[in-house]
Short mmCIF file of C-alpha atoms in Angstrom, two decimals:
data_model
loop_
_atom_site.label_atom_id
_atom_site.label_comp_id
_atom_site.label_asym_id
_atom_site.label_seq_id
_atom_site.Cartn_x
_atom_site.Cartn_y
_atom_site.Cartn_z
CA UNK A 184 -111.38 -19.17 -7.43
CA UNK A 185 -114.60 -20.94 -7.90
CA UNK A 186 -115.34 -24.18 -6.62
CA UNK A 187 -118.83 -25.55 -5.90
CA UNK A 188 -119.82 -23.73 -3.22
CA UNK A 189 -118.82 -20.70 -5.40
CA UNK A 190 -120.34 -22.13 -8.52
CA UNK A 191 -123.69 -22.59 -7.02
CA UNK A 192 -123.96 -19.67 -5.52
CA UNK A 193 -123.22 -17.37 -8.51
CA UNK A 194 -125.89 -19.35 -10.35
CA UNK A 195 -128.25 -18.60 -7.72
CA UNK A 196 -127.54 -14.92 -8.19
CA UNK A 197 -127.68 -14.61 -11.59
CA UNK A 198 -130.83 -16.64 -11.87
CA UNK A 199 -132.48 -14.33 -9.24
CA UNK A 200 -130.72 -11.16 -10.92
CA UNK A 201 -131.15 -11.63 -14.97
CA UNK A 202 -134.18 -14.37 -15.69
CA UNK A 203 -136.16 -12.90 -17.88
CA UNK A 204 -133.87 -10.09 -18.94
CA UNK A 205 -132.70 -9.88 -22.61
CA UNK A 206 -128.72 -9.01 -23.96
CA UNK A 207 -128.64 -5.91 -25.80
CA UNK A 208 -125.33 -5.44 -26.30
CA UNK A 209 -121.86 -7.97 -25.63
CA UNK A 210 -118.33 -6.71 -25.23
CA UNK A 211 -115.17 -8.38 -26.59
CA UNK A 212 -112.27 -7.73 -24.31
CA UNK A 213 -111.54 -3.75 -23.47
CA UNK A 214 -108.17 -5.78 -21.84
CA UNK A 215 -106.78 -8.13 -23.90
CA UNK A 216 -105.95 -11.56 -21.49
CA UNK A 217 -103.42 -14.35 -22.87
CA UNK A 218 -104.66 -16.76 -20.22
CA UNK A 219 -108.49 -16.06 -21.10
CA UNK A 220 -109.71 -18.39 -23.06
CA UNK A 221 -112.80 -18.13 -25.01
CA UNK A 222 -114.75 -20.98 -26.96
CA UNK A 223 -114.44 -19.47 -30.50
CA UNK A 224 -113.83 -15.39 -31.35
CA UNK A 225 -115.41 -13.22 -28.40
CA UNK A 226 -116.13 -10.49 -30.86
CA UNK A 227 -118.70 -13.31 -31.95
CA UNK A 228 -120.78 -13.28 -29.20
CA UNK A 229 -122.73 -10.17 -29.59
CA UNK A 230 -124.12 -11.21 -33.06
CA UNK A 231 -124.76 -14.98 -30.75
CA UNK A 232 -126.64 -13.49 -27.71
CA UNK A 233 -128.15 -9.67 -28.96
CA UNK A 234 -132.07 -10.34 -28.45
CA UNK A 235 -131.98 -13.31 -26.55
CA UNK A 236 -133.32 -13.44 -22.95
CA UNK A 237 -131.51 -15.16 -20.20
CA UNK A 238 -134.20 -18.29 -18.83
CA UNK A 239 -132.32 -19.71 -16.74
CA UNK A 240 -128.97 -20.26 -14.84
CA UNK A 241 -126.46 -23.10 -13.45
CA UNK A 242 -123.36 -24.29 -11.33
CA UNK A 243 -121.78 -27.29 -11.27
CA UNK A 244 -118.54 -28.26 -10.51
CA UNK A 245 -116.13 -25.78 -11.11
CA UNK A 246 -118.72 -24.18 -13.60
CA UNK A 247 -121.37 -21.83 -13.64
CA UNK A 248 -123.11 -20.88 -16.49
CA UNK A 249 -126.14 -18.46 -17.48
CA UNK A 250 -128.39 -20.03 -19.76
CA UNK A 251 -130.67 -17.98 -23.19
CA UNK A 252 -133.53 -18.67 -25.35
CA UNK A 253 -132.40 -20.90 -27.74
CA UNK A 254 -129.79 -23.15 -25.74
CA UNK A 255 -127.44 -20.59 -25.88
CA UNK A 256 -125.00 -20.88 -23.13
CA UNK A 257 -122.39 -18.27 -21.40
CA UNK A 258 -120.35 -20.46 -18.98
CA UNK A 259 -117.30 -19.44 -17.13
CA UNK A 260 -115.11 -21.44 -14.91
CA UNK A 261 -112.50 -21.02 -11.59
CA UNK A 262 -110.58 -18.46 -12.06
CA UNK A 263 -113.21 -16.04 -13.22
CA UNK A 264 -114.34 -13.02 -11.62
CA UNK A 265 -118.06 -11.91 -12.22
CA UNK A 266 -119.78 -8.46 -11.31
CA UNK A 267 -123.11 -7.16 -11.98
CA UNK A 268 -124.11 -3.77 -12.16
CA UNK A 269 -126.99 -1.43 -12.50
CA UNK A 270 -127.78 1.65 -14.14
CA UNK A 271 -125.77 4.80 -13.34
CA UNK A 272 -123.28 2.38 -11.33
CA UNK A 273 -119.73 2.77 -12.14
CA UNK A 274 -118.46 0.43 -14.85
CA UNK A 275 -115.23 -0.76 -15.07
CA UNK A 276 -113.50 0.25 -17.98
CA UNK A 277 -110.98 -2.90 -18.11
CA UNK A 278 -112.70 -6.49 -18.51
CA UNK A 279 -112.48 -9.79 -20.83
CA UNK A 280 -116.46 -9.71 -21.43
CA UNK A 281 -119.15 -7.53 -20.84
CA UNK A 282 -122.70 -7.90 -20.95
CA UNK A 283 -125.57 -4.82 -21.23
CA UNK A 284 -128.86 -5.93 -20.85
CA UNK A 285 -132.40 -4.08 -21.98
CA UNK A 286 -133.20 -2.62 -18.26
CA UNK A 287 -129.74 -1.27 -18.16
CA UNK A 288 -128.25 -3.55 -15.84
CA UNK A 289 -124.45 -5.13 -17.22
CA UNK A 290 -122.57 -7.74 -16.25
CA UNK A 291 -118.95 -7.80 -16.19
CA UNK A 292 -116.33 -10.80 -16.31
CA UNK A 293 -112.65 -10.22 -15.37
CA UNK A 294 -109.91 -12.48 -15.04
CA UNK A 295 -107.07 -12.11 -12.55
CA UNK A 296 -104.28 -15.30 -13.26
CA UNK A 297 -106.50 -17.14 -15.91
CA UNK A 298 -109.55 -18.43 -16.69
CA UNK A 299 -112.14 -19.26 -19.66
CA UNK A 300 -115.26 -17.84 -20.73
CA UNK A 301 -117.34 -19.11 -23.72
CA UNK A 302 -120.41 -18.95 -25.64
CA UNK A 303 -122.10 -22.15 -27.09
CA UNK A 304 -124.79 -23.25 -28.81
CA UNK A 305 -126.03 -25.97 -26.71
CA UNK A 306 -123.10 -27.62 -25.55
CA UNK A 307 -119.57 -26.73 -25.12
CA UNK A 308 -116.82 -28.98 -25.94
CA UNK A 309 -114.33 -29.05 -22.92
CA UNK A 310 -113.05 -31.85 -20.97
CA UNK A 311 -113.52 -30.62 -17.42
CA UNK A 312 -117.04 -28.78 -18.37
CA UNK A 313 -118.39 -32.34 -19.55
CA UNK A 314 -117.02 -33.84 -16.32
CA UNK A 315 -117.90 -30.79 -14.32
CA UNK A 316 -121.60 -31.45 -15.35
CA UNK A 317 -121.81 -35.37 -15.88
CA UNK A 318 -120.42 -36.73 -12.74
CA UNK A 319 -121.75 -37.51 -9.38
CA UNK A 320 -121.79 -33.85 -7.16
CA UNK A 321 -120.38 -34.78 -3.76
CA UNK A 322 -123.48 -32.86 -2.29
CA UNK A 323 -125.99 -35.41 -3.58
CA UNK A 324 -127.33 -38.09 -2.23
CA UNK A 325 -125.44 -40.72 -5.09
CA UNK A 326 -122.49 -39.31 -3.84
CA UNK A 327 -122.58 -41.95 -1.03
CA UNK A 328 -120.02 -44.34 0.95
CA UNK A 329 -120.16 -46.94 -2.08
CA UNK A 330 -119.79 -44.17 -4.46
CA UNK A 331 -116.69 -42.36 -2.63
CA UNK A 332 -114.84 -46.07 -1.55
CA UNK A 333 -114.96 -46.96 -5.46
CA UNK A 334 -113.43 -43.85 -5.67
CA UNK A 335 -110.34 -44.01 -3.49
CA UNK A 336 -110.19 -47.80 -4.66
CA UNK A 337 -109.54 -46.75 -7.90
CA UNK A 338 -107.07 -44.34 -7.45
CA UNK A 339 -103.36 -45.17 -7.36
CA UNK A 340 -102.13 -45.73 -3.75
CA UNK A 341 -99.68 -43.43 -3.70
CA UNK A 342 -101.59 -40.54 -4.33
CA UNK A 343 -101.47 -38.12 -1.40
CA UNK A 344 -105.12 -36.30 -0.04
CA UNK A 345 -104.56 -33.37 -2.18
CA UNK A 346 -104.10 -35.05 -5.41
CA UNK A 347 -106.52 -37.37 -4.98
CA UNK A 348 -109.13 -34.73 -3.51
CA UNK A 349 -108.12 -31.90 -5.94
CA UNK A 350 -106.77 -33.27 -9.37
CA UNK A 351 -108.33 -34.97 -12.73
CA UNK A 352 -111.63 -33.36 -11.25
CA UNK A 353 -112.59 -37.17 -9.16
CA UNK A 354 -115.36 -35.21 -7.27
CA UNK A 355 -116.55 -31.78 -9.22
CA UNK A 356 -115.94 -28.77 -7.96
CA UNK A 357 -113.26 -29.62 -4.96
CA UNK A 358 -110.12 -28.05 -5.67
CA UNK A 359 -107.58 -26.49 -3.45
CA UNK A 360 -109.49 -24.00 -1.84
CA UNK A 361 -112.18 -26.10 -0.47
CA UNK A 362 -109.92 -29.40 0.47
CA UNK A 363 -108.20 -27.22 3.46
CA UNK A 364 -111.04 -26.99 5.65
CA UNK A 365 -111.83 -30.85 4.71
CA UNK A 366 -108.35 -32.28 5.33
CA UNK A 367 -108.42 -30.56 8.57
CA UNK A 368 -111.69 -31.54 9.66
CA UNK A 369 -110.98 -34.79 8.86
CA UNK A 370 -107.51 -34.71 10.80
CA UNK A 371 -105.69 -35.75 7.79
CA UNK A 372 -102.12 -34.10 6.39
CA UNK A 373 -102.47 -33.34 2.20
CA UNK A 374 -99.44 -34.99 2.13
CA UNK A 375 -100.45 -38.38 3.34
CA UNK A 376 -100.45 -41.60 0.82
CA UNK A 377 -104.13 -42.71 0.32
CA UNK A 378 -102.88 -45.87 0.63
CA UNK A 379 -101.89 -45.52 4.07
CA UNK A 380 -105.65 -44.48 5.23
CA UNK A 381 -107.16 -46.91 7.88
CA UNK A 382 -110.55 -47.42 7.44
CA UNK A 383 -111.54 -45.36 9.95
CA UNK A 384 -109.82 -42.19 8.05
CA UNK A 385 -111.76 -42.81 5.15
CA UNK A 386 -114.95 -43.07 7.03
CA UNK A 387 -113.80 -39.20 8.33
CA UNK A 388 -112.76 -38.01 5.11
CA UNK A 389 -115.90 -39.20 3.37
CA UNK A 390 -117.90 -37.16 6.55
CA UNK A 391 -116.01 -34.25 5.88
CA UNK A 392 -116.34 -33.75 2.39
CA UNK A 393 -120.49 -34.11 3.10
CA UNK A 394 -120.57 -31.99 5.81
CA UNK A 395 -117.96 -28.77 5.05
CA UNK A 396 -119.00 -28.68 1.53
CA UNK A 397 -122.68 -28.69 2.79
CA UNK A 398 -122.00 -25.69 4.59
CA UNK A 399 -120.30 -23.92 2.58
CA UNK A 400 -122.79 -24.58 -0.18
CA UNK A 401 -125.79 -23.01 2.43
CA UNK A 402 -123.43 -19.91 3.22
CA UNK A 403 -123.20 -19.56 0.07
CA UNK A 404 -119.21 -20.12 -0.90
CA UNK A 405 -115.80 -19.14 1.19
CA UNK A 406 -115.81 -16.16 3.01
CA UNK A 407 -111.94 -15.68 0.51
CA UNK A 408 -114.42 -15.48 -2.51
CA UNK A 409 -116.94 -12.89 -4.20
CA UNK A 410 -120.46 -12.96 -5.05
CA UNK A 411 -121.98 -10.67 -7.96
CA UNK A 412 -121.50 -7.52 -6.13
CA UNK A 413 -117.88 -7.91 -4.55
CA UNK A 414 -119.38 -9.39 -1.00
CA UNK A 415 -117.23 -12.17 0.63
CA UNK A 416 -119.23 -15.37 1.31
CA UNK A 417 -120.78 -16.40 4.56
CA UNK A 418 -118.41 -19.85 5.27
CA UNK A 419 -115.89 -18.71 7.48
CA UNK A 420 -112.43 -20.40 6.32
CA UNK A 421 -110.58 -22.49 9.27
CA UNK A 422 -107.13 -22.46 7.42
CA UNK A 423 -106.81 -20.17 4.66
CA UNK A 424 -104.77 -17.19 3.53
CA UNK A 425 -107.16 -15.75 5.44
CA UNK A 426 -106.61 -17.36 8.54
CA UNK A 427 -103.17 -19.46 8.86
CA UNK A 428 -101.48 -16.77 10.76
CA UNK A 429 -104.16 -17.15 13.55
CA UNK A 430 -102.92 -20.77 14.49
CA UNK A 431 -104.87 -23.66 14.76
CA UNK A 432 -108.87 -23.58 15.78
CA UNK A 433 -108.39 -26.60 17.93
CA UNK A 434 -104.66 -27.24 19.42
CA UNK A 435 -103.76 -23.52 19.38
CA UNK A 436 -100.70 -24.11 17.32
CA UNK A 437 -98.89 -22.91 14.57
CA UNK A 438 -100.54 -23.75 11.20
CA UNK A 439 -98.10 -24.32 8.26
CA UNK A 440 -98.11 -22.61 4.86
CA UNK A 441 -96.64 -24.57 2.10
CA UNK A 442 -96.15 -24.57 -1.71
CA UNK A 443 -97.19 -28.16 -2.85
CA UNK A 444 -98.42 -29.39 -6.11
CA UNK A 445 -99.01 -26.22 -7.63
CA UNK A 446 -100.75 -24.46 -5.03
CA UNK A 447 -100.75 -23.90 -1.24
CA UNK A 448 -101.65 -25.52 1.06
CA UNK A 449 -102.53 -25.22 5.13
CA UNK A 450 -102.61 -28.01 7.62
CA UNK A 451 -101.65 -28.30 11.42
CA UNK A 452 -98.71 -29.93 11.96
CA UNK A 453 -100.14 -31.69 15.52
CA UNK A 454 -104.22 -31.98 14.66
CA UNK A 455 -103.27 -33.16 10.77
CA UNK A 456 -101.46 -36.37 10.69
#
């Protein structure tokens, strides 16, 4: 799923792989998807983007987004999957979009569980894109201890770490994925009441979310994710589905694996209190 390690880093790539490069041809879905959601008809968007050359490209939040001549924007979101491929590669036949471009390159966007792709015309109408884009990135500089202690003061105090960390989009682009390696460098269970925290805790959270999404931003995303060309990323997950069964990195324990507001979660037991 991206998050904003993931979001930035697909940016990167497709700024470094299609700037300059002009649509020839887009491809409504080959495999129809109930839970893809597009912004308007996607057998609209070849008549949209045919001609138009790709000038630039984005991430923020849980969004990344590839940007034409004209303000035309293609912008997809967590829980889609994008490939790029080149002339006389093998092209999936199944997919929710596809791209060609002039020098024969194509881009390909599949969904697994659910996910939205659209086209706009400058800018597109969604909730979490607008907050995705608009708010403070916890990677920046305004994204300091003022910032982040207004944050947790606002929230209700019995909000546990996950659902303040990963819900209503507080801080863009940390979801689920990325909070298990924070929680846990931050010694704190995704259960516990943000009320609860001592000072001292928030001072470690804050830390953590600086420093692990920092390097997982410079690895460029989770080693559980995909770039363009179906690599994992170079951040090597401490607890993850990748991982749990290892036990913990510091104690040596078992890690737990547990179904909690809608998604799973990892924590140690004896390091996460």
């Amino acid at each position: 799923m991206i998050e904003l390690p993931e979001a930035l880093a697909r940016a990167d790539e497709l700024k470094s792989e299609l700037k300059g490069k002009r649509a020839e041809k887009v491809w409504p879905p080959s495999s129809p998807h109930k839970f893809c959601w597009f912004n308007g008809e996607a057998s609209s968007y070849d008549d949209m983007l045919s001609g138009s050359k790709v000038v630039d490209a984005q991430g923020f939040g849980i969004f990344a987004e590839i940007i034409f001549e004209g303000d035309l924007r293609v912008c997809f979101n967590d829980g889609v999957n994008v490939r790029i491929f080149g002339e006389g590669d093998n092209i999936p036949g199944k997919y929710q979009l596809r791209i060609d471009f002039s020098d024969g390159t194509v881009l390909v966007f599949t969904v697994a569980m659910y996910g939205s792709i659209a086209c706009a015309d400058g800018s597109y109408d969604n909730e979490y894109y607008i907050i995705s884009k608009n708010s403070i990135s916890p990677i920046s500089p305004e994204f300091d201890h003022t910032y982040f202690f207004g944050l947790l003061d606002s929230a209700k105090p019995n909000l546990s770490a996950k659902a303040f960390l990963a819900t209503k989009q507080r801080i863009p682009g940390l979801g689920n994925g990325v909070l298990q390696d924070i929680l846990f460098e931050a010694g704190i269970h995704p259960k516990k009441k943000i009320g609860s925290f001592t000072e001292h805790e928030k001072e470690l959270l804050f830390v953590s979310i600086k420093e692990v999404l920092s390097e997982m931003v410079r690895l460029r995303g989770r080693d559980t994710e995909k770039d363009l060309w179906g690599n994992p990323g170079g951040y090597k997950t401490k607890l993850s589905k990748n991982t749990y069964k290892d036990g913990c990195p510091k104690c040596g324990g078992e890690i737990t694996k547990a179904a909690y507001l809608g998604g799973t979660v990892y924590f140690c037991p004896e390091c996460q209190t």
